[in-house]
Amino acid sequence: MKKIAVFTSGGDSPGMNPCIRAVVRAALYHEIEVVGIRRGYKGMIENDFEPLDSKAVSYILNRGGTMLGSARSQAFHTKEGRAEAYKNLKAHNVDGVVAIGGDGTFTGAKVFMEEYNDIHFIGVPGTIDNDLYGTDFTIGYDTAVNTAMEAIDKIKDTAVSHDRLFFVEVMGRDAGFIAALSGIAAGAKAILIPETKTDINELVDLLRKNAEKKKLSNIVVVAEGDDEGGAFEIAQKVKSKIGIFDVKVTILGHLQRGGSPTCMDRVLASRLGVAAVEALKNGVNGVMVGQLHRDISYIPLEQAIKHNQKYSDHWEKLVEILAF
Ligand code: F6P
């Protein structure tokens, strides 16, 4: 392994910068040359490569977003696009690639590797959604749940002061991890997630019982992928069945993706970045490096994408008990 490339792809997540820094510093430590590819697969196709030295990644450890930029590339879905990407990687003499991203990024890498097998790929889980199998946490998740928790705390001040019922929608695509943890941490009365079927009548009953106990201020956290719809839709359904609440809706949106990474995300990103380079150096190919039970784990890219992280129903029980 003489030269590697690193890129970030898909939705940016806080911690991608510390991960890039770790990849660059680890590569240089092991006397491997390193280039950055700007804007993910798009830049790979458009030949947007830049050499990276130790100084290029100074003072990015605490910055949100990604210094390399990110994109969701349609062209990489085509055979021609991937052929162009391969041509550029070869022209830059790249032997191995570190791909920091989520399931879309790894799916792209998997398809590419089926067509071209002389360039090694290692994935690093970078997404706020925490929806990849084979790692306890993805890079950016800890920062995102803390951001969501702080936002819900603030909304709760108004909910309590005005006796209001708030539906707060959080991100996560089709996974409920951000909703579950931020909701528990901020004392939500109910948390609606895609992994479990939402029953509007049950929710209405719960809110009625709360009203009987004179609890008119309530927070319901809704994961954006919930089967009953987004926060606006669910609020509407509840309102039509129970008219006693002053109902408000807040969508947290992209503010959950930004900001300085937490200590947990910086350390995870640093550790996985180094592990990715060492995996390439040791001839490993086609796996995602993760952290499972505090140890570094290696899982085939295909499994990381397909199996998803299992949502445990003990969270649900916890919410029920804590909201009693
Ligand atoms: O995968 C990260 C994520 O923020 C999801 O939680 C969300 O559904 C999606 O990306 C939003 O994507 P975009 O920024 O392209 O709208």
PDB file of C-alpha atoms in Angstrom, residues 82-264:
ATOM      1  CA  ARG A  82     -17.782   4.148 -12.145  1.00  0.00           C
ATOM      2  CA  ALA A  83     -15.446   3.537 -15.108  1.00  0.00           C
ATOM      3  CA  GLU A  84     -14.468   7.213 -15.026  1.00  0.00           C
ATOM      4  CA  ALA A  85     -13.888   7.003 -11.262  1.00  0.00           C
ATOM      5  CA  TYR A  86     -11.676   3.931 -11.711  1.00  0.00           C
ATOM      6  CA  LYS A  87      -9.678   5.670 -14.436  1.00  0.00           C
ATOM      7  CA  ASN A  88      -9.023   8.646 -12.127  1.00  0.00           C
ATOM      8  CA  LEU A  89      -8.038   6.492  -9.149  1.00  0.00           C
ATOM      9  CA  LYS A  90      -5.558   4.617 -11.357  1.00  0.00           C
ATOM     10  CA  ALA A  91      -4.193   7.861 -12.811  1.00  0.00           C
ATOM     11  CA  HIS A  92      -3.438   9.001  -9.247  1.00  0.00           C
ATOM     12  CA  ASN A  93      -1.834   5.612  -8.450  1.00  0.00           C
ATOM     13  CA  VAL A  94      -4.278   4.962  -5.623  1.00  0.00           C
ATOM     14  CA  ASP A  95      -4.013   1.448  -4.140  1.00  0.00           C
ATOM     15  CA  GLY A  96      -6.594   1.797  -1.384  1.00  0.00           C
ATOM     16  CA  VAL A  97      -9.558   3.994  -0.494  1.00  0.00           C
ATOM     17  CA  VAL A  98     -11.110   5.001   2.834  1.00  0.00           C
ATOM     18  CA  ALA A  99     -14.801   5.782   2.335  1.00  0.00           C
ATOM     19  CA  ILE A 100     -16.421   7.684   5.205  1.00  0.00           C
ATOM     20  CA  GLY A 101     -20.209   7.621   5.004  1.00  0.00           C
ATOM     21  CA  GLY A 102     -23.367   5.587   5.450  1.00  0.00           C
ATOM     22  CA  ASP A 103     -25.256   2.880   3.598  1.00  0.00           C
ATOM     23  CA  GLY A 104     -25.387   4.748   0.254  1.00  0.00           C
ATOM     24  CA  THR A 105     -21.616   5.203   0.363  1.00  0.00           C
ATOM     25  CA  PHE A 106     -20.981   1.550   1.161  1.00  0.00           C
ATOM     26  CA  THR A 107     -23.447   0.336  -1.451  1.00  0.00           C
ATOM     27  CA  GLY A 108     -21.511   2.378  -4.035  1.00  0.00           C
ATOM     28  CA  ALA A 109     -18.216   0.873  -2.845  1.00  0.00           C
ATOM     29  CA  LYS A 110     -19.634  -2.646  -3.003  1.00  0.00           C
ATOM     30  CA  VAL A 111     -20.843  -2.267  -6.600  1.00  0.00           C
ATOM     31  CA  PHE A 112     -17.520  -0.677  -7.600  1.00  0.00           C
ATOM     32  CA  MET A 113     -15.554  -3.538  -6.024  1.00  0.00           C
ATOM     33  CA  GLU A 114     -17.571  -6.102  -7.979  1.00  0.00           C
ATOM     34  CA  GLU A 115     -16.377  -4.446 -11.203  1.00  0.00           C
ATOM     35  CA  TYR A 116     -12.819  -3.495 -10.252  1.00  0.00           C
ATOM     36  CA  ASN A 117     -10.902  -5.586  -7.767  1.00  0.00           C
ATOM     37  CA  ASP A 118      -7.392  -4.126  -7.775  1.00  0.00           C
ATOM     38  CA  ILE A 119      -8.183  -1.160  -5.518  1.00  0.00           C
ATOM     39  CA  HIS A 120      -9.009  -1.940  -1.894  1.00  0.00           C
ATOM     40  CA  PHE A 121     -11.888  -0.222  -0.079  1.00  0.00           C
ATOM     41  CA  ILE A 122     -12.419   0.234   3.650  1.00  0.00           C
ATOM     42  CA  GLY A 123     -15.605   1.855   4.956  1.00  0.00           C
ATOM     43  CA  VAL A 124     -15.854   4.022   8.066  1.00  0.00           C
ATOM     44  CA  PRO A 125     -19.367   4.572   9.484  1.00  0.00           C
ATOM     45  CA  GLY A 126     -20.089   8.302   9.232  1.00  0.00           C
ATOM     46  CA  THR A 127     -23.770   9.154   9.641  1.00  0.00           C
ATOM     47  CA  ILE A 128     -25.931  10.722  12.337  1.00  0.00           C
ATOM     48  CA  ASP A 129     -28.531   7.954  11.888  1.00  0.00           C
ATOM     49  CA  ASN A 130     -26.616   5.175  13.713  1.00  0.00           C
ATOM     50  CA  ASP A 131     -28.238   2.684  11.344  1.00  0.00           C
ATOM     51  CA  LEU A 132     -25.245   0.532  10.374  1.00  0.00           C
ATOM     52  CA  TYR A 133     -24.758  -3.004  11.568  1.00  0.00           C
ATOM     53  CA  GLY A 134     -21.407  -3.992  13.079  1.00  0.00           C
ATOM     54  CA  THR A 135     -20.689  -0.921  15.172  1.00  0.00           C
ATOM     55  CA  ASP A 136     -22.239   0.246  18.422  1.00  0.00           C
ATOM     56  CA  PHE A 137     -22.181   3.837  17.213  1.00  0.00           C
ATOM     57  CA  THR A 138     -21.640   5.676  13.968  1.00  0.00           C
ATOM     58  CA  ILE A 139     -19.591   8.866  13.795  1.00  0.00           C
ATOM     59  CA  GLY A 140     -21.865  11.877  14.307  1.00  0.00           C
ATOM     60  CA  TYR A 141     -24.643  10.114  16.175  1.00  0.00           C
ATOM     61  CA  ASP A 142     -23.531  11.227  19.632  1.00  0.00           C
ATOM     62  CA  THR A 143     -23.313  14.871  18.569  1.00  0.00           C
ATOM     63  CA  ALA A 144     -26.692  14.697  16.816  1.00  0.00           C
ATOM     64  CA  VAL A 145     -28.540  13.184  19.790  1.00  0.00           C
ATOM     65  CA  ASN A 146     -27.026  15.770  22.090  1.00  0.00           C
ATOM     66  CA  THR A 147     -28.084  18.560  19.729  1.00  0.00           C
ATOM     67  CA  ALA A 148     -31.597  17.123  19.530  1.00  0.00           C
ATOM     68  CA  MET A 149     -31.758  16.707  23.317  1.00  0.00           C
ATOM     69  CA  GLU A 150     -30.737  20.323  23.918  1.00  0.00           C
ATOM     70  CA  ALA A 151     -33.304  21.556  21.402  1.00  0.00           C
ATOM     71  CA  ILE A 152     -36.076  19.481  23.005  1.00  0.00           C
ATOM     72  CA  ASP A 153     -35.040  20.782  26.459  1.00  0.00           C
ATOM     73  CA  LYS A 154     -35.629  24.310  25.183  1.00  0.00           C
ATOM     74  CA  ILE A 155     -38.968  23.444  23.620  1.00  0.00           C
ATOM     75  CA  LYS A 156     -39.981  21.839  26.910  1.00  0.00           C
ATOM     76  CA  ASP A 157     -39.554  25.180  28.694  1.00  0.00           C
ATOM     77  CA  THR A 158     -42.330  26.599  26.528  1.00  0.00           C
ATOM     78  CA  ALA A 159     -44.412  23.421  26.696  1.00  0.00           C
ATOM     79  CA  VAL A 160     -44.408  23.600  30.497  1.00  0.00           C
ATOM     80  CA  SER A 161     -44.900  27.373  30.718  1.00  0.00           C
ATOM     81  CA  HIS A 162     -47.879  27.340  28.344  1.00  0.00           C
ATOM     82  CA  ASP A 163     -49.340  23.886  28.994  1.00  0.00           C
ATOM     83  CA  ARG A 164     -48.776  22.885  25.402  1.00  0.00           C
ATOM     84  CA  LEU A 165     -48.432  19.601  23.590  1.00  0.00           C
ATOM     85  CA  PHE A 166     -45.418  19.605  21.254  1.00  0.00           C
ATOM     86  CA  PHE A 167     -44.675  17.139  18.497  1.00  0.00           C
ATOM     87  CA  VAL A 168     -40.957  17.384  17.790  1.00  0.00           C
ATOM     88  CA  GLU A 169     -39.688  15.723  14.629  1.00  0.00           C
ATOM     89  CA  VAL A 170     -36.106  14.488  14.540  1.00  0.00           C
ATOM     90  CA  MET A 171     -33.991  12.987  11.739  1.00  0.00           C
ATOM     91  CA  GLY A 172     -32.865   9.393  11.306  1.00  0.00           C
ATOM     92  CA  ARG A 173     -34.262   8.452   7.902  1.00  0.00           C
ATOM     93  CA  ASP A 174     -35.872   5.042   8.544  1.00  0.00           C
ATOM     94  CA  ALA A 175     -34.158   4.484  11.907  1.00  0.00           C
ATOM     95  CA  GLY A 176     -35.415   5.605  15.315  1.00  0.00           C
ATOM     96  CA  PHE A 177     -32.153   5.882  17.252  1.00  0.00           C
ATOM     97  CA  ILE A 178     -31.973   9.683  17.360  1.00  0.00           C
ATOM     98  CA  ALA A 179     -35.622   9.853  18.411  1.00  0.00           C
ATOM     99  CA  ALA A 180     -35.265   7.171  21.092  1.00  0.00           C
ATOM    100  CA  LEU A 181     -32.236   8.525  22.883  1.00  0.00           C
ATOM    101  CA  SER A 182     -32.938  12.251  22.586  1.00  0.00           C
ATOM    102  CA  GLY A 183     -36.534  11.583  23.684  1.00  0.00           C
ATOM    103  CA  ILE A 184     -35.501   9.597  26.742  1.00  0.00           C
ATOM    104  CA  ALA A 185     -32.838  12.154  27.675  1.00  0.00           C
ATOM    105  CA  ALA A 186     -35.269  15.058  27.339  1.00  0.00           C
ATOM    106  CA  GLY A 187     -38.158  13.359  29.154  1.00  0.00           C
ATOM    107  CA  ALA A 188     -40.568  12.851  26.246  1.00  0.00           C
ATOM    108  CA  LYS A 189     -43.980  11.397  27.106  1.00  0.00           C
ATOM    109  CA  ALA A 190     -43.972   9.289  23.961  1.00  0.00           C
ATOM    110  CA  ILE A 191     -41.475   8.456  21.228  1.00  0.00           C
ATOM    111  CA  LEU A 192     -42.705   7.346  17.813  1.00  0.00           C
ATOM    112  CA  ILE A 193     -40.224   5.412  15.706  1.00  0.00           C
ATOM    113  CA  PRO A 194     -40.274   3.489  12.414  1.00  0.00           C
ATOM    114  CA  GLU A 195     -39.140   0.226  14.002  1.00  0.00           C
ATOM    115  CA  THR A 196     -42.398  -0.209  15.927  1.00  0.00           C
ATOM    116  CA  LYS A 197     -45.956   0.288  14.704  1.00  0.00           C
ATOM    117  CA  THR A 198     -47.449   3.569  15.870  1.00  0.00           C
ATOM    118  CA  ASP A 199     -50.985   3.362  17.216  1.00  0.00           C
ATOM    119  CA  ILE A 200     -52.650   6.782  17.205  1.00  0.00           C
ATOM    120  CA  ASN A 201     -55.488   5.603  19.475  1.00  0.00           C
ATOM    121  CA  GLU A 202     -52.986   4.372  22.057  1.00  0.00           C
ATOM    122  CA  LEU A 203     -51.202   7.719  21.903  1.00  0.00           C
ATOM    123  CA  VAL A 204     -54.498   9.558  22.343  1.00  0.00           C
ATOM    124  CA  ASP A 205     -55.340   7.376  25.369  1.00  0.00           C
ATOM    125  CA  LEU A 206     -51.984   8.146  26.922  1.00  0.00           C
ATOM    126  CA  LEU A 207     -52.431  11.877  26.399  1.00  0.00           C
ATOM    127  CA  ARG A 208     -55.986  11.706  27.836  1.00  0.00           C
ATOM    128  CA  LYS A 209     -54.662   9.961  30.937  1.00  0.00           C
ATOM    129  CA  ASN A 210     -52.023  12.676  31.260  1.00  0.00           C
ATOM    130  CA  ALA A 211     -54.718  15.333  30.968  1.00  0.00           C
ATOM    131  CA  GLU A 212     -56.673  13.633  33.772  1.00  0.00           C
ATOM    132  CA  LYS A 213     -53.540  13.916  35.893  1.00  0.00           C
ATOM    133  CA  LYS A 214     -53.501  17.641  34.960  1.00  0.00           C
ATOM    134  CA  LYS A 215     -50.483  17.132  32.721  1.00  0.00           C
ATOM    135  CA  LEU A 216     -51.230  19.291  29.713  1.00  0.00           C
ATOM    136  CA  SER A 217     -47.636  19.947  28.785  1.00  0.00           C
ATOM    137  CA  ASN A 218     -46.270  16.996  26.860  1.00  0.00           C
ATOM    138  CA  ILE A 219     -43.462  16.325  24.456  1.00  0.00           C
ATOM    139  CA  VAL A 220     -43.913  13.647  21.809  1.00  0.00           C
ATOM    140  CA  VAL A 221     -40.768  12.932  19.779  1.00  0.00           C
ATOM    141  CA  VAL A 222     -41.450  11.713  16.245  1.00  0.00           C
ATOM    142  CA  ALA A 223     -38.780  10.065  14.091  1.00  0.00           C
ATOM    143  CA  GLU A 224     -39.052  11.398  10.534  1.00  0.00           C
ATOM    144  CA  GLY A 225     -39.571   7.875   9.170  1.00  0.00           C
ATOM    145  CA  ASP A 226     -42.485   6.933  11.420  1.00  0.00           C
ATOM    146  CA  ASP A 227     -45.155   4.787   9.759  1.00  0.00           C
ATOM    147  CA  GLU A 228     -47.961   7.219  10.703  1.00  0.00           C
ATOM    148  CA  GLY A 229     -46.185  10.120   8.966  1.00  0.00           C
ATOM    149  CA  GLY A 230     -44.183  13.156  10.031  1.00  0.00           C
ATOM    150  CA  ALA A 231     -44.860  15.315  13.079  1.00  0.00           C
ATOM    151  CA  PHE A 232     -47.384  17.576  11.266  1.00  0.00           C
ATOM    152  CA  GLU A 233     -49.426  14.638  10.065  1.00  0.00           C
ATOM    153  CA  ILE A 234     -49.432  12.885  13.426  1.00  0.00           C
ATOM    154  CA  ALA A 235     -50.288  16.122  15.259  1.00  0.00           C
ATOM    155  CA  GLN A 236     -53.253  16.545  12.917  1.00  0.00           C
ATOM    156  CA  LYS A 237     -54.475  12.994  13.539  1.00  0.00           C
ATOM    157  CA  VAL A 238     -54.217  13.438  17.316  1.00  0.00           C
ATOM    158  CA  LYS A 239     -55.904  16.841  17.223  1.00  0.00           C
ATOM    159  CA  SER A 240     -58.862  15.449  15.338  1.00  0.00           C
ATOM    160  CA  LYS A 241     -59.428  12.873  18.081  1.00  0.00           C
ATOM    161  CA  ILE A 242     -58.758  14.938  21.198  1.00  0.00           C
ATOM    162  CA  GLY A 243     -59.382  18.657  21.251  1.00  0.00           C
ATOM    163  CA  ILE A 244     -58.233  19.618  24.729  1.00  0.00           C
ATOM    164  CA  PHE A 245     -54.602  20.310  23.891  1.00  0.00           C
ATOM    165  CA  ASP A 246     -52.880  23.408  22.556  1.00  0.00           C
ATOM    166  CA  VAL A 247     -50.816  21.571  19.919  1.00  0.00           C
ATOM    167  CA  LYS A 248     -47.549  22.803  18.355  1.00  0.00           C
ATOM    168  CA  VAL A 249     -45.121  21.171  15.942  1.00  0.00           C
ATOM    169  CA  THR A 250     -41.351  21.691  15.635  1.00  0.00           C
ATOM    170  CA  ILE A 251     -39.166  20.075  12.989  1.00  0.00           C
ATOM    171  CA  LEU A 252     -35.527  20.107  14.069  1.00  0.00           C
ATOM    172  CA  GLY A 253     -34.210  19.322  10.580  1.00  0.00           C
ATOM    173  CA  HIS A 254     -30.633  19.906   9.525  1.00  0.00           C
ATOM    174  CA  LEU A 255     -29.542  21.673  12.693  1.00  0.00           C
ATOM    175  CA  GLN A 256     -29.044  18.103  13.971  1.00  0.00           C
ATOM    176  CA  ARG A 257     -26.320  17.477  11.367  1.00  0.00           C
ATOM    177  CA  GLY A 258     -24.110  20.436  12.173  1.00  0.00           C
ATOM    178  CA  GLY A 259     -21.940  21.678  14.997  1.00  0.00           C
ATOM    179  CA  SER A 260     -18.698  20.823  16.695  1.00  0.00           C
ATOM    180  CA  PRO A 261     -18.383  17.073  17.326  1.00  0.00           C
ATOM    181  CA  THR A 262     -18.632  15.846  20.919  1.00  0.00           C
ATOM    182  CA  CYS A 263     -15.680  14.238  22.679  1.00  0.00           C
ATOM    183  CA  MET A 264     -17.207  10.783  21.996  1.00  0.00           C
TER     184      MET A 264
END
